[in-house]
Coordinates of C-alpha atoms in Angstrom, one line a residue:
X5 CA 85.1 81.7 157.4
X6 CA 86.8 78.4 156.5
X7 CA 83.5 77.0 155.0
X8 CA 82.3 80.0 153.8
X9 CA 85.6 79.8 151.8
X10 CA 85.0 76.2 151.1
X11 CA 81.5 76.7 149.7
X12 CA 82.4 79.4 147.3
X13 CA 85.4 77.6 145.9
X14 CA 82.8 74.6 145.6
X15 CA 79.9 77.0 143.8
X16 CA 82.2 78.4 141.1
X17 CA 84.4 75.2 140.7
X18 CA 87.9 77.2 141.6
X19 CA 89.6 74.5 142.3
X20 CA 90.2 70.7 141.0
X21 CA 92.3 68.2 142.3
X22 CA 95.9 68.3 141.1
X23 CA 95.7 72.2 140.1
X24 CA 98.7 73.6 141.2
X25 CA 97.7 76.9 142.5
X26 CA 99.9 80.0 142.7
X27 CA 98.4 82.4 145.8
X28 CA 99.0 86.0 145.2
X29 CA 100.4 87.1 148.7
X30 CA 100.6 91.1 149.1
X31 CA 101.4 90.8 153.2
X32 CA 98.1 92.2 153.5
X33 CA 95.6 90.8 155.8
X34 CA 93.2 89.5 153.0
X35 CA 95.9 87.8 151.1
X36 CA 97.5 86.5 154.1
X37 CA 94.2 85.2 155.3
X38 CA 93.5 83.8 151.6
X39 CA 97.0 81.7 152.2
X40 CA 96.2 80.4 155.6
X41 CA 92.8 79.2 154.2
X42 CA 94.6 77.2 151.4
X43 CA 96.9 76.1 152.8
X44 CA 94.6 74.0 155.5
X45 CA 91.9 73.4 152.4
X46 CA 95.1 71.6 149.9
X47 CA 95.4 68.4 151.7
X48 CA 91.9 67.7 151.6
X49 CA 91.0 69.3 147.9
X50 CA 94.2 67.8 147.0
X51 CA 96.1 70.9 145.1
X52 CA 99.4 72.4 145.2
X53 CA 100.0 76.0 146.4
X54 CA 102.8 78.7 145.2
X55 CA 103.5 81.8 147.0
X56 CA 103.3 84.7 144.5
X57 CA 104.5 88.4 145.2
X58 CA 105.0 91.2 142.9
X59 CA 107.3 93.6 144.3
X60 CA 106.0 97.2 142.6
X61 CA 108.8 99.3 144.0
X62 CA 106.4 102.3 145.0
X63 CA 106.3 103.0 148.5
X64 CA 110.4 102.3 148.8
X65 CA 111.4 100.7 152.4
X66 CA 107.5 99.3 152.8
X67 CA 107.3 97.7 149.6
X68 CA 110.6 95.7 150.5
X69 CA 109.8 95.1 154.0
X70 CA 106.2 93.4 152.5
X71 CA 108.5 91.2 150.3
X72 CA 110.6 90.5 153.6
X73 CA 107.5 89.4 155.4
X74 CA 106.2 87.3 152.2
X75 CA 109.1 85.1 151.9
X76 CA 109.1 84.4 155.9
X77 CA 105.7 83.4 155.6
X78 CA 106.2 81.0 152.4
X79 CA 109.1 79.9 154.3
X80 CA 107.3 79.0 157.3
X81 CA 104.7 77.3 155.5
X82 CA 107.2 75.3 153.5
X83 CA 105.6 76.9 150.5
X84 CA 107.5 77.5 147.5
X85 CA 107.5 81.6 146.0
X86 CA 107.7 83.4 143.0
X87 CA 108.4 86.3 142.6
X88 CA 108.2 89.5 140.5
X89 CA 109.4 93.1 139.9
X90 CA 107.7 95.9 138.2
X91 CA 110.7 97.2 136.5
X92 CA 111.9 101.0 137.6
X93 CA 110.1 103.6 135.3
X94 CA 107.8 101.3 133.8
X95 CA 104.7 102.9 135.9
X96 CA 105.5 106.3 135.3
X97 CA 105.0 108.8 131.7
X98 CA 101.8 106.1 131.0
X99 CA 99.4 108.1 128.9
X100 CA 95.5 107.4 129.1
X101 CA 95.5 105.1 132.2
X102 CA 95.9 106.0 136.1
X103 CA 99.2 104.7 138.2
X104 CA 96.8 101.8 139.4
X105 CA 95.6 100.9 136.0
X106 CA 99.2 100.6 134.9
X107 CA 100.4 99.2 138.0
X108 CA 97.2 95.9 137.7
X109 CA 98.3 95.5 134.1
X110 CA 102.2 94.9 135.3
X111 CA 101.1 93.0 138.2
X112 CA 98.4 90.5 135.7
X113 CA 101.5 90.2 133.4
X114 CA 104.1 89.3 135.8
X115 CA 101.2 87.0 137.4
X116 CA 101.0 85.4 133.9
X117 CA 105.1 84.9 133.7
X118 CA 105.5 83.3 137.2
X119 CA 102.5 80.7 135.9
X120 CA 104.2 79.8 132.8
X121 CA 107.7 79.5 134.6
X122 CA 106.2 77.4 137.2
X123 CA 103.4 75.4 135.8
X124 CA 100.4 77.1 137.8
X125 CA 96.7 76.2 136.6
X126 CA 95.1 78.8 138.8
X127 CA 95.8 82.1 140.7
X128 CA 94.4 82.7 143.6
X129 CA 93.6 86.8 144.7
X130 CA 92.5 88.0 147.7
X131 CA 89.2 90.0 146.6
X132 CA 86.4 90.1 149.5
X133 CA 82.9 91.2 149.3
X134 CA 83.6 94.3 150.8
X135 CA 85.9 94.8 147.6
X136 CA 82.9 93.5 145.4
X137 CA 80.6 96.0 146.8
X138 CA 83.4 98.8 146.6
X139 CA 83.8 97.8 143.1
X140 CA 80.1 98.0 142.1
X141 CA 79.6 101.2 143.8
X142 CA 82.2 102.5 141.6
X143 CA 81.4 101.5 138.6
X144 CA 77.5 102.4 139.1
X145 CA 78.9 106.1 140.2
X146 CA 80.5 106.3 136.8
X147 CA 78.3 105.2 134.8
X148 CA 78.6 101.7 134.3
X149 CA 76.1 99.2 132.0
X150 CA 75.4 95.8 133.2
X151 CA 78.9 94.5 132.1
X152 CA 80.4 97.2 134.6
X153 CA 77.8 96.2 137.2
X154 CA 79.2 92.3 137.5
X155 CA 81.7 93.7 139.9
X156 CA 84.4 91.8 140.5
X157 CA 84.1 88.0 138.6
X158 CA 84.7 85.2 140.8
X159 CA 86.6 83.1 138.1
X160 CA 88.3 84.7 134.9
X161 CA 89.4 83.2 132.1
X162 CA 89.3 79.7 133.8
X163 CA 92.6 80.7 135.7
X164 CA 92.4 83.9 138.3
X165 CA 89.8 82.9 141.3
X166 CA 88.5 84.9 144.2
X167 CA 88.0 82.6 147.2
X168 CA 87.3 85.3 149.3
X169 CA 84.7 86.9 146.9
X170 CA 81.6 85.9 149.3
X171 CA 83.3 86.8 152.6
X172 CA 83.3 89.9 153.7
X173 CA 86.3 92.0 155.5
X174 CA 84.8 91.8 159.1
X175 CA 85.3 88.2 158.7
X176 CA 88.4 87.9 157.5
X177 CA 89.5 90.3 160.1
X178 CA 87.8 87.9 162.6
X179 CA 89.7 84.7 161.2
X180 CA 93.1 86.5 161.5
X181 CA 92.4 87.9 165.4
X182 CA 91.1 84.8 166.2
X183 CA 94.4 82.7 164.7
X184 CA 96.1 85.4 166.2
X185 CA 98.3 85.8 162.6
X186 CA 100.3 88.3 161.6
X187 CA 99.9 90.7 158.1
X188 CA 101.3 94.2 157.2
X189 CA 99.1 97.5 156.4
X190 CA 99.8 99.0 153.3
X191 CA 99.9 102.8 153.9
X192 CA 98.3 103.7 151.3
X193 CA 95.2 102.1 152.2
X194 CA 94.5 105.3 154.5
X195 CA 95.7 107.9 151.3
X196 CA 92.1 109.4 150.6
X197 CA 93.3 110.8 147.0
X198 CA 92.0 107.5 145.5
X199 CA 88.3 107.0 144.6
X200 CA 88.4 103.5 145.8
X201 CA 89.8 104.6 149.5
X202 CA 87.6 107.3 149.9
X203 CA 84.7 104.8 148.7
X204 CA 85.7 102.1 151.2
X205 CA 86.2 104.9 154.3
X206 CA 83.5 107.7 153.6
X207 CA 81.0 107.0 151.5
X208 CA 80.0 103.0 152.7
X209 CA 79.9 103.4 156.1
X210 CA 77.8 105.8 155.7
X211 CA 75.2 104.3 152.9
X212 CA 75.6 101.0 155.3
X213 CA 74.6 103.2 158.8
X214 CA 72.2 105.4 157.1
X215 CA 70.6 103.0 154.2
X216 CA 71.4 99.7 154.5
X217 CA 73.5 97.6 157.3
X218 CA 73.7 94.5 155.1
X219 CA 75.0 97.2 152.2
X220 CA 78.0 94.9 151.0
X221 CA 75.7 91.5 150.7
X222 CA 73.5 93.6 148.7
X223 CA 75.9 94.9 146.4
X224 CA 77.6 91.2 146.3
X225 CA 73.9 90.1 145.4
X226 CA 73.1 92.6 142.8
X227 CA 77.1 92.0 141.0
X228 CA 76.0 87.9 141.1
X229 CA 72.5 89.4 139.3
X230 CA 74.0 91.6 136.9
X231 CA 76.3 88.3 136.0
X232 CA 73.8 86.2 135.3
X233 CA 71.8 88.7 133.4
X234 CA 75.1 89.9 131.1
X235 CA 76.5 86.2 130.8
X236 CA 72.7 86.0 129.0
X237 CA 72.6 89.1 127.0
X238 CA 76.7 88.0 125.9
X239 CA 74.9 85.0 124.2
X240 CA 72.1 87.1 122.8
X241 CA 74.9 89.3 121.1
X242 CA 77.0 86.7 120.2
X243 CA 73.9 84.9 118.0
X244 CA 73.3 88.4 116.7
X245 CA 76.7 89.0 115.3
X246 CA 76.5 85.6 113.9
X247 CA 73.0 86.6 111.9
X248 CA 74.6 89.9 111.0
X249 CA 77.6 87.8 109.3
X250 CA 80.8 89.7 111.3
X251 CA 83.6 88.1 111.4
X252 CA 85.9 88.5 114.7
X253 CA 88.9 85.9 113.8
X254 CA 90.4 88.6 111.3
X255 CA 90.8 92.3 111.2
X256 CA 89.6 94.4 110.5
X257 CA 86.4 93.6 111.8
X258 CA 83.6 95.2 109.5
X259 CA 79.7 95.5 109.7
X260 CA 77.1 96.2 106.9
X261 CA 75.8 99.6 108.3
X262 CA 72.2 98.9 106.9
X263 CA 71.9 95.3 109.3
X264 CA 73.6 97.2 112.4
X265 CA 70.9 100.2 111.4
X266 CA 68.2 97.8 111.4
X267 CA 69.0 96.7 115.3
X268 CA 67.8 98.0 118.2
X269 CA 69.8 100.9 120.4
X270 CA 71.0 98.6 122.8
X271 CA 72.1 95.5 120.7
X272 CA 73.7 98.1 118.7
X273 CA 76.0 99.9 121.7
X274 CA 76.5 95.7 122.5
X275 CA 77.9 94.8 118.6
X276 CA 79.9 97.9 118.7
X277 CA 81.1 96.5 122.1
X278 CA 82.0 93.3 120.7
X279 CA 83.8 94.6 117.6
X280 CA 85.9 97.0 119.8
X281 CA 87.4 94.4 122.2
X282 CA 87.8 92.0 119.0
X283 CA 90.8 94.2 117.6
X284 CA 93.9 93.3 119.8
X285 CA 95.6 96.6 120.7
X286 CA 96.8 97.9 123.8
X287 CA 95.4 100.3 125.6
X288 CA 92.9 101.6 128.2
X289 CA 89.4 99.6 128.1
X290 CA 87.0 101.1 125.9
X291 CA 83.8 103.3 127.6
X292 CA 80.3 104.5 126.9
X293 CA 81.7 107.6 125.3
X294 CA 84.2 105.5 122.5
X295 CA 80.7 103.5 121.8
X296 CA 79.1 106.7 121.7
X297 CA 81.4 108.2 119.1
X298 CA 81.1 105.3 116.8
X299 CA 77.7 105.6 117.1
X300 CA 77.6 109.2 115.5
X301 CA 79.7 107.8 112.2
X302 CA 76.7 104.9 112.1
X303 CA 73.7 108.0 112.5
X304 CA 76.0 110.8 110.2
X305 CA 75.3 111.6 106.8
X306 CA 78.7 111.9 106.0
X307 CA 79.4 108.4 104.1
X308 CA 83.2 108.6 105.2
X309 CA 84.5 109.3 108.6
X310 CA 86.7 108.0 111.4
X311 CA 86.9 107.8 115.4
X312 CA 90.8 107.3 117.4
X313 CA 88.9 105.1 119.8
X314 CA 92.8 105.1 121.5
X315 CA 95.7 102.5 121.7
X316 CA 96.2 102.5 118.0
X317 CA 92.4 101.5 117.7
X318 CA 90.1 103.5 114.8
X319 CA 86.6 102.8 113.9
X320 CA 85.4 104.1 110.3
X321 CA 82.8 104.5 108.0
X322 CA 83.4 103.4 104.7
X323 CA 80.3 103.7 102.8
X324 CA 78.1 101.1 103.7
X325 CA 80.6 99.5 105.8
X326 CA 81.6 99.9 109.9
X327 CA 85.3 98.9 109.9
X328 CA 87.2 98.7 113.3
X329 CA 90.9 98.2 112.6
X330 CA 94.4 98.8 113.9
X331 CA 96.4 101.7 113.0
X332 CA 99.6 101.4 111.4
X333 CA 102.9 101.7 114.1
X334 CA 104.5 105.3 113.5
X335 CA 107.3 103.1 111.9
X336 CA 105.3 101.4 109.6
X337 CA 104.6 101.6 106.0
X338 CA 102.3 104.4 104.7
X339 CA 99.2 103.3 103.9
X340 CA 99.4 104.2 100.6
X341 CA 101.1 101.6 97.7
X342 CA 102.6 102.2 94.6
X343 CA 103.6 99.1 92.6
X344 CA 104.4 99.0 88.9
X345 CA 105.3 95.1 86.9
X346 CA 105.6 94.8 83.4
X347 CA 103.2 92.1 83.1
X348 CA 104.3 88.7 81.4
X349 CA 101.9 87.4 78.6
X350 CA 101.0 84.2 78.9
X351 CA 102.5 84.0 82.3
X352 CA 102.2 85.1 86.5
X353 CA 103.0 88.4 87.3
X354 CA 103.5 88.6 91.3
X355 CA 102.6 92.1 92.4
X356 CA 104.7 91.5 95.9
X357 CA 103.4 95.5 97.5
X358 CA 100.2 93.9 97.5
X359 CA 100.6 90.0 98.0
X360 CA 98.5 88.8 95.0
X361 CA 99.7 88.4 91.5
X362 CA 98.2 88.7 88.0
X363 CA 97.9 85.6 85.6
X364 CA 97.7 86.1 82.1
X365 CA 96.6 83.1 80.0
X366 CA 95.7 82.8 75.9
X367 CA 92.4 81.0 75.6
X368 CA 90.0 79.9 73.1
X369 CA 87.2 82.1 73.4
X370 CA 85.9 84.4 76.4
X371 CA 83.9 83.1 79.5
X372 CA 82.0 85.3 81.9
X373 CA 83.8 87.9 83.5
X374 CA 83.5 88.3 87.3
X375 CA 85.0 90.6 89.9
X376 CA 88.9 88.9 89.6
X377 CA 88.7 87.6 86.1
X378 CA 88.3 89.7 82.5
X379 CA 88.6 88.5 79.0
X380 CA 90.7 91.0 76.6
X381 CA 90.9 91.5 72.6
X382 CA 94.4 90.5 72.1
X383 CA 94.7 92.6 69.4
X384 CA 93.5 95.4 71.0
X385 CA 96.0 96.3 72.8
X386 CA 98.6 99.1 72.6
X387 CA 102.1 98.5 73.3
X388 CA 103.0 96.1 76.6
X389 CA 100.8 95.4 79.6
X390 CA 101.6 96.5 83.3
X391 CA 100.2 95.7 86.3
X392 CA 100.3 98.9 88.3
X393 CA 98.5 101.2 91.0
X394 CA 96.3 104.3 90.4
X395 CA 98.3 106.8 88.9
X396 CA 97.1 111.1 89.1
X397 CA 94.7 111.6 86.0
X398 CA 94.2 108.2 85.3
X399 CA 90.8 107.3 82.5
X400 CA 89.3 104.8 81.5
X401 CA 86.5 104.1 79.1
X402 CA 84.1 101.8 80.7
X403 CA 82.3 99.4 79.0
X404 CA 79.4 100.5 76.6
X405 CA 80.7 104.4 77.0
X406 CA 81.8 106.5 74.1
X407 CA 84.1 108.5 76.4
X408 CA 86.3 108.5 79.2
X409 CA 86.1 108.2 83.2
X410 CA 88.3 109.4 85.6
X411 CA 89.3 106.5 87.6
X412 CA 88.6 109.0 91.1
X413 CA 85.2 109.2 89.9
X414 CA 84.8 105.8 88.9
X415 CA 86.0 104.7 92.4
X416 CA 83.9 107.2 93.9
X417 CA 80.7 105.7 92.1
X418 CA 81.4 102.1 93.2
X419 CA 82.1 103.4 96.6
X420 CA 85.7 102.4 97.4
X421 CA 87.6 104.0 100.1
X422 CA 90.1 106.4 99.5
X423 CA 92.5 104.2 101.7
X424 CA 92.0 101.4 99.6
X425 CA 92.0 103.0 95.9
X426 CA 96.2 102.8 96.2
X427 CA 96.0 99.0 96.2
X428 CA 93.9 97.8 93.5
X429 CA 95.7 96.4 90.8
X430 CA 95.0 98.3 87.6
X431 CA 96.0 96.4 84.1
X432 CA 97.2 99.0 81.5
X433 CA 98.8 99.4 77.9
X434 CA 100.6 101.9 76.6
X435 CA 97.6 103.9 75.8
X436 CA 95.2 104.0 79.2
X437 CA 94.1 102.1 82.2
X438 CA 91.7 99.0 79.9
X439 CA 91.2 96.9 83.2
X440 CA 89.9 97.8 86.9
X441 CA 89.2 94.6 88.6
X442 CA 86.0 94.2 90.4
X443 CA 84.7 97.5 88.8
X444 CA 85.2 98.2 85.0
X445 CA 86.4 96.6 81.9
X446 CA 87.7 99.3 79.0
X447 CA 85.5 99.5 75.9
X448 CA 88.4 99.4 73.4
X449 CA 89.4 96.0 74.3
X450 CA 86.6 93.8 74.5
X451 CA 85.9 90.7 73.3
X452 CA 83.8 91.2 70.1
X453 CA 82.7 88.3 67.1
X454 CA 85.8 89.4 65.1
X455 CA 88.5 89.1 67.7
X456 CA 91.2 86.4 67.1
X457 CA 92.9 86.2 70.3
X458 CA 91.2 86.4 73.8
X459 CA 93.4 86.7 76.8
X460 CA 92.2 85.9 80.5
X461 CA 93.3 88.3 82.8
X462 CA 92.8 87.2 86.5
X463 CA 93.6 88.4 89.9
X464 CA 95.1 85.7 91.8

């Protein structure tokens, strides 16, 4: 086991010289053999080890007698430890996640505590190939893709390793007999009420009797497969998303519905894939069916629609635009805006419910007029200028037009959101709406040959 050990750390480059390297010790026999391993592999890969435990406070008298036994061993070893404690209540009244979902994500984030406080480069778990073909089987039973199918990955993030990834349980089992060392049994190993215990005591031994007596190499081979095929297709999607023009460093994240139309059925389940796990929320990963339901906004002829994907996560349709975005905190702000300055002529206006502001400057003679800048007849005007939102009933008359618009309608025509309409800083006088940047300028104050002062209005 040793070199089997030493050859994986070796394939997958777990482990440089100098890396301190925090070893997360359960009591268990895989994480104790993990330990034992390392600890006779430091001196000659020339790393540091920490003993790591995460006391979770479930199973009472057990759980402290498995911290008991982890710091005799670190103590033994002359090992330093760190430890952890899920606080009480934290892993109960979680909504959307199962008690060992909840209790991995406490576990990774204490893991991630203990290796700032004590300068750790790496973490070492105790996974074995028995768990990588427990893992597989899983997933495949519930309908995994080839993402789902990569098991268990030996390295993540550059920082958690598996050691034991390639070794399997008989082995390990083996190693600790034949050392004659000591581990604790976690109880709830033997509780068939979880999928992954009835998996590893029913269902595999009998596939391995009846189908296949080599079942968890296979499954190990077919997870390092599937790797190699998704760290492929990742790159594929990657380049797509890069020809489709999305954007994942802000949010929302949005996609022109006629390029994501245009792509095949699976590239398109693997951009909506992408976009979904480029929104930072919390919450339970995201499946086939969320993808699935994003998929019916893209196919609908509805142009407006939204999904709760979950975790404060929404896709929508806007148009001709996918948007994946955060939902707004209970607490926060509605997401509609009303804002109303008297604007300042010559002069900056900010308009602080919206972070821009509105400049206002007398110039010579009118330029071209683009999405953020209009030119205005001066004299033209009625009464003050304000900068303000969308008001009930609001008109305007566009450009060229004998009569009047209803801004809904107007916003309807160019396709803005609803959601958005709030926030789009109208210019008015005392008479109507004469400015509706990006869309329409009012007929009544344009620039014409007799005009004596032109002012530029832009949104800055």
């Amino acid at each position: 086991m040793f070199f089997n050990v030493l050859k994986t750390i070796k394939k997958y480059g777990m482990i440089d010289p100098k890396d301190r390297v925090g070893v997360a010790l359960s009591g268990g026999g895989d994480s104790v053999a993990l330990l034992t391993v390392l600890h006779d592999l430091a001196p000659r890969l020339g790393f540091s080890l920490v003993v790591v435990h995460v006391h979770h406070g479930l199973r009472g008298a057990e759980s402290d007698r498995d911290a008991d036994f982890v710091k005799t061993l670190a103590d033994g070893l002359g090992l330093p430890l760190a430890t952890g404690t899920i606080p009480p209540g934290v892993l109960s009244g979680g909504r959307g996640a199962s008690l060992e979902d909840r209790a991995r994500r406490e576990r990774y984030r204490i893991f991630d505590e203990i290796a700032t406080s004590h300068g750790l480069t790496k973490i070492a778990l105790g996974h074995t190939l028995d768990d990588q073909a427990e893992t597989v089987l899983m997933k495949f039973l519930r309908g995994a893709g080839p993402a789902g199918l990569r098991g268990i990955l030996p390295v993540r993030d550059e920082f958690f390793i598996r050691p034991l990834l390639e070794t399997t349980r008989r082995e390990v089992q083996e190693f600790l007999d034949a050392r004659g060392i000591f581990y604790v049994t976690d109880s709830t190993n033997e509780d068939d009420c979880y999928l992954r215990n009835r998996i590893r005591r029913r269902v595999l031994p009998e596939l391995t009797e009846l189908c296949n007596p080599n079942l968890a190499e296979t499954l190990g081979r077919t997870a390092e497969i599937f790797r190699d095929e998704e760290n492929w297709l990742e790159d594929m999607t990657i380049s797509a998303a890069a020809r489709l023009g999305l954007r994942f460093d802000r949010v929302p994240v949005e996609i022109d519905l006629a390029k994501l139309r245009d792509c095949n059925r699976a590239l398109q389940r693997r951009l909506i894939r992408v976009c979904l796990s480029s929104v930072p929320v919390r919450g339970p990963e995201h499946g086939f069916e969320h993808v699935e339901a994003v998929l019916s906004l893209v196919e609908g002829g509805n142009p407006s629609g939204r999904c709760d994907l979950g975790g404060r996560l929404e896709a929508r349709r806007e148009y001709d635009r996918l948007i994946f975005d955060r939902l707004p905190e209970p607490d926060e702000t509605s997401v509609e805006t009303s804002f109303s300055c008297v604007a300042r002529c010559p002069g900056v206006t900010p308009i602080d419910a919206i972070a821009r502001s509105l400049s206002l400057e007398i110039v010579d003679k009118a330029g071209a007029g683009t999405a953020g800048v209009a030119f205005v007849d001066m004299d033209a005007i009625d009464g003050s200028l304000t900068v303000r939102s969308m008001l009930p009933g609001d008109r305007i008359q566009p450009l060229g037009m004998k009569g009047h618009k209803k801004l809904k309608s107007l916003f309807i025509d160019a396709k803005v959101p609803r959601r958005r309409r709030s926030r789009i800083p109208l210019l008015a006088d005392a008479s109507s709406v004469i400015w509706v940047p990006g869309i329409c300028l009012s007929e009544r104050v344009r620039v014409r040959k007799e005009t004596r002062t032109v002012v530029k209005a832009e949104i800055v």
